[in-house]
Coordinates of C-alpha atoms in Angstrom, one line a residue:
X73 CA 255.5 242.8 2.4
X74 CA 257.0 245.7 4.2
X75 CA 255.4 248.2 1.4
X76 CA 251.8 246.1 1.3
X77 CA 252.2 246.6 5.2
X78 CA 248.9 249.2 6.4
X79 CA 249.2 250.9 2.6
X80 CA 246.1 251.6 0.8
X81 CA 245.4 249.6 -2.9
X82 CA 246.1 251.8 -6.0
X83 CA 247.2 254.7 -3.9
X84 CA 250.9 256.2 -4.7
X85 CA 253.1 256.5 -1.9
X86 CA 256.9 257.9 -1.3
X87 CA 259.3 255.8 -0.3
X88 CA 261.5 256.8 2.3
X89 CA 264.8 257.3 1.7
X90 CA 267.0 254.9 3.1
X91 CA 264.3 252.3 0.2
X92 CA 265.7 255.1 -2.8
X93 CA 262.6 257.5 -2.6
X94 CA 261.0 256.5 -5.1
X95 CA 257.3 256.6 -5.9
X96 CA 255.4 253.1 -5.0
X97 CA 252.0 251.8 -5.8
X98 CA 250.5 248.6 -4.3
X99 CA 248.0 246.7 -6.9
X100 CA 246.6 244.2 -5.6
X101 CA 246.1 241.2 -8.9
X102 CA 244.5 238.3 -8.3
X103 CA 244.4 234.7 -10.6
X104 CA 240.9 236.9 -12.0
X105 CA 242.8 239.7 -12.7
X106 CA 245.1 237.7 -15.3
X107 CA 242.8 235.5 -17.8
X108 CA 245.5 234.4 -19.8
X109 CA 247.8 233.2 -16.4
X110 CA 244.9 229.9 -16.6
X111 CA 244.4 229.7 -20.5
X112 CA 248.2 229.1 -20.7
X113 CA 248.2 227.2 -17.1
X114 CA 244.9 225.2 -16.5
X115 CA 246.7 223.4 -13.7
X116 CA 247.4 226.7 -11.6
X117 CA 244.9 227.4 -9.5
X118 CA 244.8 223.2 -8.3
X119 CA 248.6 223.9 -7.9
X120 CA 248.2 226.5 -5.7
X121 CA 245.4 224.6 -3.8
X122 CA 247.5 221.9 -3.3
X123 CA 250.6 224.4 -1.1
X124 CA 249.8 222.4 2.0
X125 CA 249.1 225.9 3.8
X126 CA 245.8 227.2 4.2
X127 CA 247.1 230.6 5.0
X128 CA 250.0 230.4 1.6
X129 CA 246.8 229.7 -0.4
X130 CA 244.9 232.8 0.6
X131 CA 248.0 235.3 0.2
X132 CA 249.1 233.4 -3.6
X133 CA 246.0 232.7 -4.6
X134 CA 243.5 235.6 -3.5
X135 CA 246.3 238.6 -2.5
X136 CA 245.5 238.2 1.1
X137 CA 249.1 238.6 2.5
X138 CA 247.5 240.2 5.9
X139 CA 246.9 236.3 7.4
X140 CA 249.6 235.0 9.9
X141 CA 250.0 231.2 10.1
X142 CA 248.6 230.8 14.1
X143 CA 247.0 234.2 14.0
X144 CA 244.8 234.8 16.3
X145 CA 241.8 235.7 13.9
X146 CA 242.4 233.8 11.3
X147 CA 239.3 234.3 10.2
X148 CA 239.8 238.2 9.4
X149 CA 240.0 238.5 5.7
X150 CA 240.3 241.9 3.7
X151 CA 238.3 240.4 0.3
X152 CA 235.4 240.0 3.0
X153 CA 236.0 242.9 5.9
X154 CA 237.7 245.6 4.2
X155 CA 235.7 247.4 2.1
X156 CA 235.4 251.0 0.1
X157 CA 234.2 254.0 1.9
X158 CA 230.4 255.0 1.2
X159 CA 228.3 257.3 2.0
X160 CA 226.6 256.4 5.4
X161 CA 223.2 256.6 5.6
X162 CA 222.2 259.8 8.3
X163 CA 219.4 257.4 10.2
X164 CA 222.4 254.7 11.0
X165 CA 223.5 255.2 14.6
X166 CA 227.2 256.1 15.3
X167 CA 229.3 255.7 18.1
X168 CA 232.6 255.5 19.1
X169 CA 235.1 253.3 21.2
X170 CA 238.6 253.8 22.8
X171 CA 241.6 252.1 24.4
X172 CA 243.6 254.9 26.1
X173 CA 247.4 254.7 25.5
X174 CA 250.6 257.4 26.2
X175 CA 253.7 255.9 26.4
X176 CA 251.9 252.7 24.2
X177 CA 249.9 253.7 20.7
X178 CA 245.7 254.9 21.9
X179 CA 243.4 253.9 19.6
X180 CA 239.8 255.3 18.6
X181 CA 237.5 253.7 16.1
X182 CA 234.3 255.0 14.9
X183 CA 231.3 253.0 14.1
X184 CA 228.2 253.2 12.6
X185 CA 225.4 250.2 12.7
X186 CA 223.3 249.5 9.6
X187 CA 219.7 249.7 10.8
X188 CA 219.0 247.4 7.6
X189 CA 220.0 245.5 4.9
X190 CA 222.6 247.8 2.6
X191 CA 224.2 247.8 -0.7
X192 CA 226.9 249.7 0.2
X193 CA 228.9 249.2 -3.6
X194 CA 227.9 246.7 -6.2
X195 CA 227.8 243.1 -4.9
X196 CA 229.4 244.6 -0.8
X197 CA 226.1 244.2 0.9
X198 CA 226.0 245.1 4.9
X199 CA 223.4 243.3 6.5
X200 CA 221.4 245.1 9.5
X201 CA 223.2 245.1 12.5
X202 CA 226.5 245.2 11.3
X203 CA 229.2 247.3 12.4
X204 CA 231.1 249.8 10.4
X205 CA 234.2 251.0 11.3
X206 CA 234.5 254.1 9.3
X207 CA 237.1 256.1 11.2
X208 CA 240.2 255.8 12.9
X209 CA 242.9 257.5 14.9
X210 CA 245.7 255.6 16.1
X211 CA 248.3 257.1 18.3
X212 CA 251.5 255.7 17.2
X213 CA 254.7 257.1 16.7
X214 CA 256.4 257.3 13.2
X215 CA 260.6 257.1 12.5
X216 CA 262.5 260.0 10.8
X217 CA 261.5 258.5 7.4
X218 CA 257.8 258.0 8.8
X219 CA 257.5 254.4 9.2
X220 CA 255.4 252.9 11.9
X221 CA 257.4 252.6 15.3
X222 CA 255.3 249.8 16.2
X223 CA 254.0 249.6 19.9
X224 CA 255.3 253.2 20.5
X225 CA 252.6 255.6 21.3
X226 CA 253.1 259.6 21.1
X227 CA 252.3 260.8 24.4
X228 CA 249.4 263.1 23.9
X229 CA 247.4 264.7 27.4
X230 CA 244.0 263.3 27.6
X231 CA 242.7 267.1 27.2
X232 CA 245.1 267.0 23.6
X233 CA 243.2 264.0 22.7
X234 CA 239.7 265.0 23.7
X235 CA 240.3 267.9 21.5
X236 CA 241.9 265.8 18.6
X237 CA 238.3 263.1 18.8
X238 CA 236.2 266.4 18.7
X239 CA 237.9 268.0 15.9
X240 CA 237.6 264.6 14.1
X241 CA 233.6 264.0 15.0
X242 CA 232.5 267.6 14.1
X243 CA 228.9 266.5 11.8
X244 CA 228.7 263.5 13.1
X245 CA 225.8 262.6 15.8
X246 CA 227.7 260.2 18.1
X247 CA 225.4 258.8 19.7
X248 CA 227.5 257.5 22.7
X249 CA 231.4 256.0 23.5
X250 CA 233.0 253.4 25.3
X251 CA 236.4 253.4 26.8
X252 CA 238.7 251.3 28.7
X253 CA 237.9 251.1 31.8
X254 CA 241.6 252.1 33.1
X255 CA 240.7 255.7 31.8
X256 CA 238.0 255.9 34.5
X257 CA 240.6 255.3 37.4
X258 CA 241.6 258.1 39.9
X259 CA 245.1 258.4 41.1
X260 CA 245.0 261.6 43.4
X261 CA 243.4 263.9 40.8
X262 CA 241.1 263.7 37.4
X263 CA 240.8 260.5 35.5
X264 CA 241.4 260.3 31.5
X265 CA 237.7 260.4 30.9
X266 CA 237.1 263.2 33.4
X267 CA 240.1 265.5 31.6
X268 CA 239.0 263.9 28.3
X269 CA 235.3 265.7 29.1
X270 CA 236.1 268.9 30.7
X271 CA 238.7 269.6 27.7
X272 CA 236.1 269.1 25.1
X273 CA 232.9 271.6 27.6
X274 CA 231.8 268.1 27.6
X275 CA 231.1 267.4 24.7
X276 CA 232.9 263.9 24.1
X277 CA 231.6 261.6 26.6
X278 CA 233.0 257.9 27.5
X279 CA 230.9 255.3 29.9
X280 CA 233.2 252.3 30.7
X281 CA 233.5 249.7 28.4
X282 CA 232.5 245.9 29.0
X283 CA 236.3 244.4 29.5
X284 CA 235.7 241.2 29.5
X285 CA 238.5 239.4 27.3
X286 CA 237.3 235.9 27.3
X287 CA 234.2 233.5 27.5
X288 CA 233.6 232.9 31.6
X289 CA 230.6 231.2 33.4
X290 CA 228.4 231.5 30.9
X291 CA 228.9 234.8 29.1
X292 CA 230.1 235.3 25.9
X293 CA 233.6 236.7 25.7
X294 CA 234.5 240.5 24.0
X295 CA 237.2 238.0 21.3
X296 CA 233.9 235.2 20.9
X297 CA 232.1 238.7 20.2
X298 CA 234.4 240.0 17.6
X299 CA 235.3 236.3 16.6
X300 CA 231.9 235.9 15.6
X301 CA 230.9 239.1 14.0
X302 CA 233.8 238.5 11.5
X303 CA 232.4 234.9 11.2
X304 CA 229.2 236.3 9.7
X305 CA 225.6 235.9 9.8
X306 CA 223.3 233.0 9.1
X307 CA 224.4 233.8 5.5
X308 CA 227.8 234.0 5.4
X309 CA 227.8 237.3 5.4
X310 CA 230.2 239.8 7.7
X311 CA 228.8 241.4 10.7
X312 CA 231.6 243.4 11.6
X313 CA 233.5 245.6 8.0
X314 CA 236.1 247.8 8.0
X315 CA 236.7 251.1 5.6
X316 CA 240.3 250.4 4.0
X317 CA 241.2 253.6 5.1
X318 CA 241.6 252.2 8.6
X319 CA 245.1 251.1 7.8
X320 CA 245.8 250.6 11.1
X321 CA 243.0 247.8 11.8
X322 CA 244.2 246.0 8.7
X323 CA 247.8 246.4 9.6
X324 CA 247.5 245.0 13.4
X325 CA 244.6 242.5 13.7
X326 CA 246.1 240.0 11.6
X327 CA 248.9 239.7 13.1
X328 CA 247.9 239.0 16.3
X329 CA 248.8 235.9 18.1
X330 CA 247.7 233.3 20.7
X331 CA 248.9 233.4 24.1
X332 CA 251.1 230.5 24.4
X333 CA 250.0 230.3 28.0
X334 CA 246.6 230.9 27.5
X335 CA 245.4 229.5 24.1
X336 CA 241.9 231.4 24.6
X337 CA 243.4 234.8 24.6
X338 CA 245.4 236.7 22.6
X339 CA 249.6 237.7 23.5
X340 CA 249.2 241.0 25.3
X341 CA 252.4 241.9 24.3
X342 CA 252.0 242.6 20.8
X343 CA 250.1 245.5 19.1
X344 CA 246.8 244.9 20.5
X345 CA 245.6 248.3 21.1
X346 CA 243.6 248.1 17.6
X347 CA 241.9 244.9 18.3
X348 CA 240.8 245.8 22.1
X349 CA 239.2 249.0 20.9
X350 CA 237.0 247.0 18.7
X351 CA 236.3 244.1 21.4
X352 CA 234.9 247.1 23.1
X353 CA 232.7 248.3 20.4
X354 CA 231.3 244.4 19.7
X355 CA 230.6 244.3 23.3
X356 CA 228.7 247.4 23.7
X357 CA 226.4 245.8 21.0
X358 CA 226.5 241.8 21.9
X359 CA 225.8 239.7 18.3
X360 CA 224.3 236.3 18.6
X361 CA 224.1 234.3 15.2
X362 CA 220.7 232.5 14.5
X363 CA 221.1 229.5 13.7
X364 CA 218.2 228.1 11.2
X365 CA 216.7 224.9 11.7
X366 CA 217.4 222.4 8.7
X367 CA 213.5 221.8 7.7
X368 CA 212.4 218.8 8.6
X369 CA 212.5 216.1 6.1
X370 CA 208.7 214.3 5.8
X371 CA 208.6 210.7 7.8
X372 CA 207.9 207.6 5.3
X373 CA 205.0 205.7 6.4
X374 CA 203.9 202.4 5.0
X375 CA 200.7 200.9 5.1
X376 CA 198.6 197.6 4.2
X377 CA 195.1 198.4 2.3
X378 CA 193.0 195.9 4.4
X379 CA 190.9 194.8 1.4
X380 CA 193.2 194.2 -1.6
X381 CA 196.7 194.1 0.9
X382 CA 198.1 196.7 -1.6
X383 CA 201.0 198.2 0.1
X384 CA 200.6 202.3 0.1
X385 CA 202.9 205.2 1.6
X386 CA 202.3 208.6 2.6
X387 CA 204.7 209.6 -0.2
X388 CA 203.9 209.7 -4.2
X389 CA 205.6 207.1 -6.3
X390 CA 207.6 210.2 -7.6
X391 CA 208.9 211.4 -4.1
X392 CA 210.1 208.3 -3.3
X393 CA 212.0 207.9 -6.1
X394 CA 213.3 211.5 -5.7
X395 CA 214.5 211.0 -2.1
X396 CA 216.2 207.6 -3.5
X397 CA 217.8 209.6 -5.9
X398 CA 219.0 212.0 -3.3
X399 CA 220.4 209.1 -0.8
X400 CA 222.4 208.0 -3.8
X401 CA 223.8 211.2 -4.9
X402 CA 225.2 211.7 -0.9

């Protein structure tokens, strides 16, 4: 676990010292991945069903070791919201969101929604209006050996890391940002987002994000947002995908808890810089799933012929017995 932890799949890695060096390679296998594992062991994969643990049975079964029993999204799962980078479409609009951090980690995502229905690799298909969150920057701080210092951010100036999201953005059409709304604050000189533009002639541009953390009088929460955009669509399918080069998304967000005070939120004191930088981008584009209406099923009517008394009904003799049939079957 503390290799898999924010490493990409099939990529080779060096190990730092004080784990020997050596070279290291995370492959991901699954029960698919090893045919013969249920030719020689039919009763495996009911086995592994059977674990009690909803969460034990993702991470043996399906590779998912990123799900925390308790977590806070424990509906974020990488076989469905981590996916591999494409090539995104130029007419997709792109935009980018912040939560500002110096002595804790900052963290910038960039996003791009589909404007429709997209295969984006052989069976990964992103349906119109999702989110893709193609590009990270996370401002952590790394050990001697370079591991993750987690919650320990790396002290950049604003005007450092207005420079750093230019550099990083240079091709792409952005077409506006959101940032926390602390950044905006004055306190006897220029505010973050005002040091953040001049540094950049301007260039990179925040408005205040929409901070709301959790559902009140009537309005949908930024968590019910993100909550529901990794819930999916009408279909099942994801509204909200992440490339696995965000290591940093697919590192944190899982590991997020609840509150213990306050069941509806998440516990601030963990790494949440990550996950509020996205609640920021679902709320600058608010998703509401459509719900379809189950069809309404045809009302039996039954009726006396008043000449022979011959008992008929709106259906057919056949529907009748096909509806029958489906009673019994539920």
């Amino acid at each position: 676990m503390t290799f898999i932890d924010g490493q990409q799949p099939m990529k080779v890695y060096q190990a730092a010292n004080s784990e020997g060096g050596m070279l290291r390679q995370f492959i991901p296998a699954r029960l698919e991945d090893n045919p013969s594992m249920e030719e020689n062991d039919p009763g495996y994969d009911a086995r592994l069903h059977g674990l009690g643990s909803e969460s034990l049975v993702r991470a043996m079964r399906h590779g998912d070791w990123d799900i925390i029993d308790g977590a806070f999204f424990d509906n974020f799962r990488q076989d469905r919201h981590v996916i591999k980078p494409f090539a995104i479409p130029e007419e997709w609009t792109r935009f980018r969101a912040g939560d500002w951090g110096s002595a804790r980690p900052f963290s910038f995502g960039w996003y791009a929604i589909a404007s429709d229905d997209y295969e984006a690799s052989p069976g990964v298909i992103i349906p119109r209006g999702a989110l893709v969150r193609y590009r990270e920057w996370y401002g952590v701080s790394t050990d001697k050996e370079g591991k993750f210092v987690p919650n320990q951010g790396v002290k950049m100036t604003a005007d450092a890391v207005g420079l750093g999201i230019l550099q990083r953005e240079r091709g792409d059409k952005i077409t506006y940002g959101v940032l926390d709304p602390a950044a905006f604050a004055k306190d006897g000189g220029p505010s973050i987002r005002e040091r953040i533009s001049k540094a950049t002639g301007h260039k990179v541009l925040f408005r205040p994000a929409d901070n709301k953390r959790v559902t009140a009088r009537g309005a949908m929460g930024g968590w019910d947002q993100m909550r529901s955009r990794l819930d999916g669509d009408e279909d099942g399918r994801p509204m909200l995908f992440f490339f696995d080069t965000c290591i940093h998304a697919i590192r944190t967000i899982p590991a997020l808890q609840h509150d213990e005070d306050k069941p509806e939120d998440l516990n601030t004191d963990m790494e949440d810089h990550v996950a509020d930088e996205v609640r920021y981008a679902c709320m600058s584009r608010p998703y509401l799933r459509v719900v379809r209406d189950k069809p309404k099923q045809q009302e039996i009517t039954f009726q006396a012929d008043e000449k022979t008394g011959v008992i008929k009904s709106n259906l057919t003799f056949a529907e009748l017995i096909k509806r029958q049939e489906r009673r019994r079957r539920a």
